[in-house]
mmCIF file of C-alpha atoms in Angstrom:
data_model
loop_
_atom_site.group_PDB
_atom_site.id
_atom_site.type_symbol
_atom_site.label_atom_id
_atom_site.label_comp_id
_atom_site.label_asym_id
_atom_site.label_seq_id
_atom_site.Cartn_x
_atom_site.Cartn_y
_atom_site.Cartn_z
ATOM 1 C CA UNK A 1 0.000 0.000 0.000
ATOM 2 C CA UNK A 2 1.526 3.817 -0.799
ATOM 3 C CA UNK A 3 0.193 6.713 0.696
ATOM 4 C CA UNK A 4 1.304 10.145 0.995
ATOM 5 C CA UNK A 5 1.553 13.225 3.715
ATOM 6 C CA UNK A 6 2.262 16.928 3.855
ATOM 7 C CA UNK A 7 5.666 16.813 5.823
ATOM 8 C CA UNK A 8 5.532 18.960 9.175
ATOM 9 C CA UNK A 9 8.560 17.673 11.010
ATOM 10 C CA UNK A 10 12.042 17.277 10.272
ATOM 11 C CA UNK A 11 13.234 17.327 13.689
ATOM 12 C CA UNK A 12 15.847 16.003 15.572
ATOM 13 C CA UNK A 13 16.394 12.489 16.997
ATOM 14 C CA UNK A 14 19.120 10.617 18.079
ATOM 15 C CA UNK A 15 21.951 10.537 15.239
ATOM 16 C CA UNK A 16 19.009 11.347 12.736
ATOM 17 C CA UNK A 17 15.959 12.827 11.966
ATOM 18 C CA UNK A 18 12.346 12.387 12.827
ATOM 19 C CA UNK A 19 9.943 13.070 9.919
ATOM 20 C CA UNK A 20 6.448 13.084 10.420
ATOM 21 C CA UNK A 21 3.562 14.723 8.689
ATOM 22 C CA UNK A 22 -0.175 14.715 7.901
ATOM 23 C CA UNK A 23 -1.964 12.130 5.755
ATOM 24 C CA UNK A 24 -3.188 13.380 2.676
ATOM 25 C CA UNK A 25 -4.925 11.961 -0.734
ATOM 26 C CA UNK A 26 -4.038 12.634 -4.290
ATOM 27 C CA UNK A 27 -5.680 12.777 -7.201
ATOM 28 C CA UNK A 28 -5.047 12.883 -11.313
ATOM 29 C CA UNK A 29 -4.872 16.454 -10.900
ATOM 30 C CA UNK A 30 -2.731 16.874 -7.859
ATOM 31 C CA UNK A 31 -5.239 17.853 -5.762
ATOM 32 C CA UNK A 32 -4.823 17.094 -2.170
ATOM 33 C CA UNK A 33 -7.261 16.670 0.697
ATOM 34 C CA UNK A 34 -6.547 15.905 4.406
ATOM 35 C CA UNK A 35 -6.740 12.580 5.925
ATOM 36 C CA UNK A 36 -9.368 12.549 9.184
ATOM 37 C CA UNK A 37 -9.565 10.258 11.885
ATOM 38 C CA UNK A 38 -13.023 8.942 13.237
ATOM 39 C CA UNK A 39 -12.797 12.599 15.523
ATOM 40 C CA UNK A 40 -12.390 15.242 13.104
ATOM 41 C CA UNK A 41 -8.719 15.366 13.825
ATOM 42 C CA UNK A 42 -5.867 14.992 10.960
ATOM 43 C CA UNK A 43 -4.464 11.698 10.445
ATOM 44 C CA UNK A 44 -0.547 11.577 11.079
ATOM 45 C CA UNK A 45 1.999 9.127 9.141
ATOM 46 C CA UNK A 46 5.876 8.936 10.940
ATOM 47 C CA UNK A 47 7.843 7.316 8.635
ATOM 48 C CA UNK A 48 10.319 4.264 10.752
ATOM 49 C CA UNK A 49 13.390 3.412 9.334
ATOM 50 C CA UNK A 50 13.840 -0.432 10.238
ATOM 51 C CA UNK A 51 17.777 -0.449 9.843
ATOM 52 C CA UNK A 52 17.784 2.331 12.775
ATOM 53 C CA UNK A 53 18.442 2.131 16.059
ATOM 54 C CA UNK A 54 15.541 4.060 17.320
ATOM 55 C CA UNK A 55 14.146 4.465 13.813
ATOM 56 C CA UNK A 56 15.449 7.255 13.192
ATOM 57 C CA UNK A 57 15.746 9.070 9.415
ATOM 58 C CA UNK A 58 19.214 8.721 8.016
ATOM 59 C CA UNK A 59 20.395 12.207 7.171
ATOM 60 C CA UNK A 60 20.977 11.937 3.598
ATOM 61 C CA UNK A 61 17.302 10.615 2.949
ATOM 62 C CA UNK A 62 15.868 13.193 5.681
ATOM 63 C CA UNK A 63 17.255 16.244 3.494
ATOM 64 C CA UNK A 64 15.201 15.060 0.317
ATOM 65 C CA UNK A 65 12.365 15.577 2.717
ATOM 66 C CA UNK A 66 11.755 19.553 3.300
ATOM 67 C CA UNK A 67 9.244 21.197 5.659
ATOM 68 C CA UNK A 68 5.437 21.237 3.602
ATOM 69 C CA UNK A 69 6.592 19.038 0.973
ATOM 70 C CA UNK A 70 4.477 16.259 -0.653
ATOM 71 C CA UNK A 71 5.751 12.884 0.287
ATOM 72 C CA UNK A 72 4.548 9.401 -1.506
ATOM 73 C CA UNK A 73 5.464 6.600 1.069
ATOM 74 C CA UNK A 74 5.433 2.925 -0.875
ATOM 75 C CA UNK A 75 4.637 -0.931 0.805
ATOM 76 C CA UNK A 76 3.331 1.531 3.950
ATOM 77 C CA UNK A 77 2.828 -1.177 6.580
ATOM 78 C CA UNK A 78 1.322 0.697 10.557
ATOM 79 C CA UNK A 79 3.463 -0.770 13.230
ATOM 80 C CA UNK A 80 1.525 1.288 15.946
ATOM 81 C CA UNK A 81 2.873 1.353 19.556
ATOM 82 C CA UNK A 82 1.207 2.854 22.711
ATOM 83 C CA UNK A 83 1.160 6.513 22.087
ATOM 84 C CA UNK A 84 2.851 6.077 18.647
ATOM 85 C CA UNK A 85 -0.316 5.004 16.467
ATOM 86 C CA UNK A 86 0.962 6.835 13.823
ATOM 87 C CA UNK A 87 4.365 5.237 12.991
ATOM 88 C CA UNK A 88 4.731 2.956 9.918
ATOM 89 C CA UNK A 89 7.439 1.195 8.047
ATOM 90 C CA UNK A 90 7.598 1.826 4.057
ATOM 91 C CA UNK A 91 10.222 0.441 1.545
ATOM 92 C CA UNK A 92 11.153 4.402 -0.227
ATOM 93 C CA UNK A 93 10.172 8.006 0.663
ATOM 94 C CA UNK A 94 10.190 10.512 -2.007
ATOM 95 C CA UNK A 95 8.874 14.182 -2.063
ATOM 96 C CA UNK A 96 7.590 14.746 -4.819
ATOM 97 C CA UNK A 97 5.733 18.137 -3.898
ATOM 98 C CA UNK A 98 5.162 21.128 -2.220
ATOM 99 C CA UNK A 99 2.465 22.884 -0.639
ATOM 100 C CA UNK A 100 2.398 26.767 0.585
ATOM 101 C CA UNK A 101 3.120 28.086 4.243
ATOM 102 C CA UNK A 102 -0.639 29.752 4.133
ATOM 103 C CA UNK A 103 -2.738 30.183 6.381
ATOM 104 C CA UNK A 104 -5.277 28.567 4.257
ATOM 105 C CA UNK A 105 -3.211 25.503 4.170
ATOM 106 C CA UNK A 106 -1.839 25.472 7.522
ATOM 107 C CA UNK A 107 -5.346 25.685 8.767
ATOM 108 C CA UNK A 108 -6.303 22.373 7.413
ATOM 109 C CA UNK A 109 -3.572 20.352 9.720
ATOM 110 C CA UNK A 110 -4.638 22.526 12.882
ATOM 111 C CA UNK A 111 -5.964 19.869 16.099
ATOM 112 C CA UNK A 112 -9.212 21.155 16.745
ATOM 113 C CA UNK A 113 -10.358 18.115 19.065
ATOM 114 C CA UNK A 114 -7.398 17.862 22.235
ATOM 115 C CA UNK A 115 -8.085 21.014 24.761
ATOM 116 C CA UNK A 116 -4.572 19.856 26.204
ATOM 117 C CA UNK A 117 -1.233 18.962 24.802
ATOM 118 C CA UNK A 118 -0.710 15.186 25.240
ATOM 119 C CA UNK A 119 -2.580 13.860 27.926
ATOM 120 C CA UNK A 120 -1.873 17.002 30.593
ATOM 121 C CA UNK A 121 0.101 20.287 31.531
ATOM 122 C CA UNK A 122 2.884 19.180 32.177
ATOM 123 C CA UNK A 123 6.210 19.332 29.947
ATOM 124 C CA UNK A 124 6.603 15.046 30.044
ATOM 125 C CA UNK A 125 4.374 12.361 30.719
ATOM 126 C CA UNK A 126 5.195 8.665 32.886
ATOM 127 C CA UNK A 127 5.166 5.300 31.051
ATOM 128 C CA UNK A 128 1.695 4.157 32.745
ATOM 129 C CA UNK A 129 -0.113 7.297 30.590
ATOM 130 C CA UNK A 130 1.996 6.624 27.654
ATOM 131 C CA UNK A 131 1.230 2.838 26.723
ATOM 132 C CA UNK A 132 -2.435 4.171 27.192
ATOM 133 C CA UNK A 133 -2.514 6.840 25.064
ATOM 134 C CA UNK A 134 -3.255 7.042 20.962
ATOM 135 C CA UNK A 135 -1.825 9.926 19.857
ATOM 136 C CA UNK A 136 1.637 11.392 19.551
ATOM 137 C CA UNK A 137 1.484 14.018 17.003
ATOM 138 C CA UNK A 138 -0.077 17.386 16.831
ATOM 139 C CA UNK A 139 -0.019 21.190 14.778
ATOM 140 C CA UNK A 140 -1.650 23.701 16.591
ATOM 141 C CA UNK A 141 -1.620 27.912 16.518
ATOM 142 C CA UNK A 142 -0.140 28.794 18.910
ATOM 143 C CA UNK A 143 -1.671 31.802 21.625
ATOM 144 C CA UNK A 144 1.575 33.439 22.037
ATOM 145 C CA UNK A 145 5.458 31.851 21.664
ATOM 146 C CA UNK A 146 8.521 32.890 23.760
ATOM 147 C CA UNK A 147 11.926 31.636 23.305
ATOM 148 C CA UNK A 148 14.412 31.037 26.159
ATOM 149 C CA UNK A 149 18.235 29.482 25.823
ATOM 150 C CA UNK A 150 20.099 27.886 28.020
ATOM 151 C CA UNK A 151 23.935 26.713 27.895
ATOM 152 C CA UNK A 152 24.370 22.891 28.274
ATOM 153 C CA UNK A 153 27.392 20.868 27.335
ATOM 154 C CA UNK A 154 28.723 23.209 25.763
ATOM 155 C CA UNK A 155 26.096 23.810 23.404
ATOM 156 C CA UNK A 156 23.150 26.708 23.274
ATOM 157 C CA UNK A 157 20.014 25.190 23.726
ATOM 158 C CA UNK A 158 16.583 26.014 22.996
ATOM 159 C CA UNK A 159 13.365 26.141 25.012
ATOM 160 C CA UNK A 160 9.835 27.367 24.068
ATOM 161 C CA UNK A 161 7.042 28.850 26.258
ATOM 162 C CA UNK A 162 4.328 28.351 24.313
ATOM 163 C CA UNK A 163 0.522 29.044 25.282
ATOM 164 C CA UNK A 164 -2.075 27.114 24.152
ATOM 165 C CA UNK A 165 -6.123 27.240 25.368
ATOM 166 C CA UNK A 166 -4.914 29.452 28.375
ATOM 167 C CA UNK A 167 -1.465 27.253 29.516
ATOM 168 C CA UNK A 168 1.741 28.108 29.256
ATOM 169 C CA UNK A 169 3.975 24.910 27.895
ATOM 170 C CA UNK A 170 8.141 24.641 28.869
ATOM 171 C CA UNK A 171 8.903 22.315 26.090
ATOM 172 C CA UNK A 172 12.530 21.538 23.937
ATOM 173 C CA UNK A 173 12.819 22.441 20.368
ATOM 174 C CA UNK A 174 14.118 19.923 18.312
ATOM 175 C CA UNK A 175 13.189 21.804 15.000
ATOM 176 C CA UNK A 176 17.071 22.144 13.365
ATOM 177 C CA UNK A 177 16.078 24.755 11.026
ATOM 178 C CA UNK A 178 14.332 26.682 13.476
ATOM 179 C CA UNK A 179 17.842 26.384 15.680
ATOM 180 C CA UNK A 180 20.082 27.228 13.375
ATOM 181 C CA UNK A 181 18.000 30.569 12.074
ATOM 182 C CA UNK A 182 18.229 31.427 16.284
ATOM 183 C CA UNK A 183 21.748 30.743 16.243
ATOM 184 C CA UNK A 184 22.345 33.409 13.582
ATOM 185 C CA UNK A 185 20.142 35.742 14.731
ATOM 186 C CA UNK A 186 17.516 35.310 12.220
ATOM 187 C CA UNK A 187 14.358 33.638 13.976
ATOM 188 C CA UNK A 188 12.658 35.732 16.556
ATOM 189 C CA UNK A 189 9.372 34.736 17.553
ATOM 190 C CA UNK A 190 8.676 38.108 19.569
ATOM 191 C CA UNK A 191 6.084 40.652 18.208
ATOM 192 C CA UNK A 192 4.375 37.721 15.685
ATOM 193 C CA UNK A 193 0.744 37.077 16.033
ATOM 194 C CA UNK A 194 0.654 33.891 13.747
ATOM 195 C CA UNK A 195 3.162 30.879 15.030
ATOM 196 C CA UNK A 196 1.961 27.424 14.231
ATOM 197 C CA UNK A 197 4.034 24.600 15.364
ATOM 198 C CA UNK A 198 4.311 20.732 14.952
ATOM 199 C CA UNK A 199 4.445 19.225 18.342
ATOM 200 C CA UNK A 200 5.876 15.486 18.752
ATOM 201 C CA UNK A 201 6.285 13.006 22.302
ATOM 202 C CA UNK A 202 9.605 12.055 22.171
ATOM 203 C CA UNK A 203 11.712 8.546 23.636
ATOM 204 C CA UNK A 204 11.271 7.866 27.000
ATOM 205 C CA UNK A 205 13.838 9.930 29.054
ATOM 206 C CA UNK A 206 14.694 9.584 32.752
ATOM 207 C CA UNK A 207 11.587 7.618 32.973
ATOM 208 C CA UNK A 208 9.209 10.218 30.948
ATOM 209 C CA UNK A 209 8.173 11.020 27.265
ATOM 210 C CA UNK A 210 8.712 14.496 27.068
ATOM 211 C CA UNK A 211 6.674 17.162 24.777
ATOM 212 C CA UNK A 212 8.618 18.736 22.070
ATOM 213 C CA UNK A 213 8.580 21.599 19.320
ATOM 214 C CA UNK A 214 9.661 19.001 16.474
ATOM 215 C CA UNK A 215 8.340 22.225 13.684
ATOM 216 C CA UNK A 216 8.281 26.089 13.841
ATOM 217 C CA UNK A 217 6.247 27.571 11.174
ATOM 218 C CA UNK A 218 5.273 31.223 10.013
ATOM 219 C CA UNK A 219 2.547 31.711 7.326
ATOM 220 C CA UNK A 220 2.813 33.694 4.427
ATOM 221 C CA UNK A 221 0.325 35.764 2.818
ATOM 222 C CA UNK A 222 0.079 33.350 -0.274
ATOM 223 C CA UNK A 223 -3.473 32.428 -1.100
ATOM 224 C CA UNK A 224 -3.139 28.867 -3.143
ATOM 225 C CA UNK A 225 -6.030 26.313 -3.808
ATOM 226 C CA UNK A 226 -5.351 22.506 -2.274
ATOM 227 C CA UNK A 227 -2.925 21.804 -5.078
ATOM 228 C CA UNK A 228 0.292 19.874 -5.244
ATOM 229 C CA UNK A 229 2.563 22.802 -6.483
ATOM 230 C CA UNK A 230 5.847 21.566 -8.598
ATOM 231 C CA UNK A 231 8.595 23.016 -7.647
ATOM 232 C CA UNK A 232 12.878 22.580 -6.994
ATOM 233 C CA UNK A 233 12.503 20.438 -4.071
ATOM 234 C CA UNK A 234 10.972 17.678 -6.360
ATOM 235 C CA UNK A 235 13.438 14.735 -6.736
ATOM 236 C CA UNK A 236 13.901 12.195 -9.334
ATOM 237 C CA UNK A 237 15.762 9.177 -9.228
ATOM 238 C CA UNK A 238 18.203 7.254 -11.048
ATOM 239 C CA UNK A 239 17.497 3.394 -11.384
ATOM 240 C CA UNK A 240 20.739 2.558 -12.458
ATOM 241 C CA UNK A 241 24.328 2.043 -11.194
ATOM 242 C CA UNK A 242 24.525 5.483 -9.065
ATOM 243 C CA UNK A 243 27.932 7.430 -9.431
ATOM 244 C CA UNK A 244 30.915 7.585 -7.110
ATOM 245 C CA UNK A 245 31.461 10.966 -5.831
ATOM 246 C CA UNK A 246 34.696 10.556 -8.407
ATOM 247 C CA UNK A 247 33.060 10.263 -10.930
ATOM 248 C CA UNK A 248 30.385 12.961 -10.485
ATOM 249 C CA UNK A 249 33.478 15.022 -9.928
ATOM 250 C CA UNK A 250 34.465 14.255 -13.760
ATOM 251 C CA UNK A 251 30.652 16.248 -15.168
ATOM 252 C CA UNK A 252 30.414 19.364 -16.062
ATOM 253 C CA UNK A 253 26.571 19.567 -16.754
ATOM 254 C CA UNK A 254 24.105 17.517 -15.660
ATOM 255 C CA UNK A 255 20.372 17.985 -16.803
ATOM 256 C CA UNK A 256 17.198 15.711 -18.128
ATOM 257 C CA UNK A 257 16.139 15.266 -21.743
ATOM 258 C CA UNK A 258 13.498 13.905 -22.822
ATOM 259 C CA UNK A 259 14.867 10.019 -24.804
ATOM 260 C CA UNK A 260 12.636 7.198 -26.676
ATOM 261 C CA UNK A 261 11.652 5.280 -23.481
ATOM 262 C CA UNK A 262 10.559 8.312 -21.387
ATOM 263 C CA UNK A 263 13.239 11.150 -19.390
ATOM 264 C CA UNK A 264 16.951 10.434 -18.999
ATOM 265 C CA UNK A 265 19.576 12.475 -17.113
ATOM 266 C CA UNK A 266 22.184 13.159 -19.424
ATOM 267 C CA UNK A 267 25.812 13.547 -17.794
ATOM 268 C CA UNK A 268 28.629 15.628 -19.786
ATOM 269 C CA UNK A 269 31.797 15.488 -18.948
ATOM 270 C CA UNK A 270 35.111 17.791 -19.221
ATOM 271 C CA UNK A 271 35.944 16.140 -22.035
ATOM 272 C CA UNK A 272 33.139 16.607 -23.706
ATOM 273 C CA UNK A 273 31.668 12.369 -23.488
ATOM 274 C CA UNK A 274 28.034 11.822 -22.309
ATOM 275 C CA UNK A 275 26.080 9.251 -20.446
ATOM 276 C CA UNK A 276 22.989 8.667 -20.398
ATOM 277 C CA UNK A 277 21.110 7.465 -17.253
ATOM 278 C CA UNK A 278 17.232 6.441 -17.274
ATOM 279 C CA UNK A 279 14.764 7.884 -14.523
ATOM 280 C CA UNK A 280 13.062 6.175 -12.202
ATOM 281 C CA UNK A 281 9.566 5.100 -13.740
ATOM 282 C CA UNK A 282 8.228 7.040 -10.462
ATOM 283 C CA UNK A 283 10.259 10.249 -10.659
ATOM 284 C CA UNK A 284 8.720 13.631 -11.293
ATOM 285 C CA UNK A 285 11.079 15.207 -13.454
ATOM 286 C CA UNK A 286 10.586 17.547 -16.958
ATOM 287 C CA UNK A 287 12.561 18.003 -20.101
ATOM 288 C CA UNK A 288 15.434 20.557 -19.763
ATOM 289 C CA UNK A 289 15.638 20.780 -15.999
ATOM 290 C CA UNK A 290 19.159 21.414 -14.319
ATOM 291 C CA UNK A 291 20.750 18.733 -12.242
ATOM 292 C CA UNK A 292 22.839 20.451 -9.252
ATOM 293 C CA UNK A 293 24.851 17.253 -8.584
ATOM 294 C CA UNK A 294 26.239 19.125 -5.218
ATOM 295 C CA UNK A 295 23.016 18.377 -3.771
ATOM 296 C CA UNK A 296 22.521 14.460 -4.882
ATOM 297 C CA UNK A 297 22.728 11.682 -2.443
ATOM 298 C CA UNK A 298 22.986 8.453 -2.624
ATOM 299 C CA UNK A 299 19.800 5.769 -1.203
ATOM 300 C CA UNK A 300 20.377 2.634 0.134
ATOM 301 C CA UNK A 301 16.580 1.130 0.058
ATOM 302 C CA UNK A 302 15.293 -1.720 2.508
ATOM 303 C CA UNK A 303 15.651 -4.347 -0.077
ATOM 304 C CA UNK A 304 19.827 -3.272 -0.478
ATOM 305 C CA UNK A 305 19.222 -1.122 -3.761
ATOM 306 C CA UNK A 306 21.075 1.875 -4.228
ATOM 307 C CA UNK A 307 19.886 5.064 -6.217
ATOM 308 C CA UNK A 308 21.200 8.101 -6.783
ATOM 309 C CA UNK A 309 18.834 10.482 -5.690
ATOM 310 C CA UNK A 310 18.919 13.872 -7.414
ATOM 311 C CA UNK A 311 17.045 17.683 -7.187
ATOM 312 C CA UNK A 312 16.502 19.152 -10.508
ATOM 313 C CA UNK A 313 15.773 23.175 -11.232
ATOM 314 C CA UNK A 314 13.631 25.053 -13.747
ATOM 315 C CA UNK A 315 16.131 27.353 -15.696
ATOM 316 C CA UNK A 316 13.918 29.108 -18.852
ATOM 317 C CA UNK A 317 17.709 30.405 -20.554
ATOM 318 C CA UNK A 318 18.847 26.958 -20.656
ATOM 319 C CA UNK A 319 15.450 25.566 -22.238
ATOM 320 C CA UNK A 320 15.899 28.489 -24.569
ATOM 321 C CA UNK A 321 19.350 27.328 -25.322
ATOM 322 C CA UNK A 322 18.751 24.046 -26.205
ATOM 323 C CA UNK A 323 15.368 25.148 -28.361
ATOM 324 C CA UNK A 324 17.998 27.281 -30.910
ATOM 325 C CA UNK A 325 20.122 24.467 -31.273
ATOM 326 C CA UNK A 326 17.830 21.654 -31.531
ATOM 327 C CA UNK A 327 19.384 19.271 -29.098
#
């Protein structure tokens, strides 16, 4: 079974990343709609890696996943535990998507049903409310945000008072995005009336699951219909033998044209030789699009296959360029 979500966390955990986001369905068009439970609330997917220690996201496969992208998850099988009802395994994760920062959109993923974050007031909760509980996951507006560091282990870290239906949370942010933007002095929450944020129980921890900030997000003023929007973060994928970083070092230009059987990525070199690589029969990609090699990683799937994984851009000079002289 496949099945795709909006991605609202990227967050931190362990030596990886926890992604996590919204169920959504797609249609022929690329129109998306939300996901519900039997409650009204949104349906979340996490995404568990089985090779993982704690299931965590390898980083190389967590950056093809940015914030409010649209994410198809194939041979989706629910492993739900205790709290975490919304965790799955899957055999690949590709974005292939992107929705707005709106408030329009943003709207649709708010939790309108809990009064409470996670079972109670408090910043963690014990093991005894945990294995009860069904729900581990939430995006809410937040009343008013306030953001307080501390120095530990050498390290600056992050803490968020956030109010929600009158109470005043002391929770962690695990958002790295949101921590790095801090760190240079380019994130203040202070004087804004619109914060939404992903909120996520984390691993037990001195004998408690504590609350976290796994997702900071500001809307924009964009007004955009429940549409899958194309854009540079889609990724295509190569089926074949993926390059060393040697050899990638050897191209000068990398881009997709279109070829008898469908898209290919064709790879010219420094001395002038080309290859020519197949897509994945799944990939979004389009004629003429740039290949920025700097940003391709390489995927090791469940089943030991490798891909090279690869982020193409929309450039209308070089489509122009290739028009005049008829590639």
């Amino acid at each position: 079974m496949d099945a795709y979500f909006i991605c609202l966390a990227n967050s931190l955990k362990r030596r990886g990343r926890c992604i996590a986001g919204v169920e959504v369905t797609v249609d022929d068009e690329r129109r998306w709609t939300v996901v519900r439970k039997p409650d009204g609330s949104p349906k979340w997917i996490r995404p568990i890696d089985k090779t993982t220690e704690f299931g965590e996201i390898v980083i190389d496969e967590a950056r093809t996943i940015p914030l409010l992208s649209v994410v198809r998850l194939t041979d989706v099988v629910p492993i739900p535990e205790q709290a975490h009802q919304e965790d799955v395994h899957y055999s690949a994760m590709m974005a292939i998507g992107r929705v707005p920062a709106s408030l329009f959109v943003l709207g649709q993923f708010v939790d309108k049903v809990h009064p409470v974050i996670f079972y109670g007031t408090d910043r963690a909760i014990d093991i005894p409310t945990y294995m009860a509980a069904d729900y581990s996951l939430m995006f809410v507006r937040a009343d008013a945000v306030e953001i307080v560091s501390e120095l530990k282990e050498d390290k600056t870290r992050y803490r968020m008072l956030l109010s929600y239906n009158g109470v005043t949370y002391n929770l962690s942010v695990t958002d790295p995005d949101y921590i790095d933007a801090l760190n240079c002095g380019r994130a203040s929450p202070n004087g804004l009336s619109d914060v939404y944020v992903t909120l996520s129980l984390g691993l037990v921890y001195e004998g408690r699951h504590h609350k976290l900030v796994a997702t900071v997000v500001v809307p924009t003023d964009e007004i955009v219909e429940n549409v899958v929007i194309e854009s540079i973060a889609e990724v295509v994928e190569i089926s074949t033998r993926p390059f060393t970083k040697a050899e990638r070092k050897c191209v000068k230009r990398a881009f997709i044209v279109p070829s008898q059987d469908g898209l290919s990525v064709c790879f010219r070199r420094k001395n002038g030789s080309e290859d020519f690589l197949p897509l994945d029969d799944k990939s979004i990609g389009r004629a003429w699009d740039i290949v920025n090699l700097k940003q391709s990683v390489v995927v090791t799937y469940k089943d030991g296959v490798q891909k090279l994984r690869i982020m193409p851009r929309r450039s209308q000079r070089f489509i122009d360029i290739f028009r005049k002289n008829v590639y």
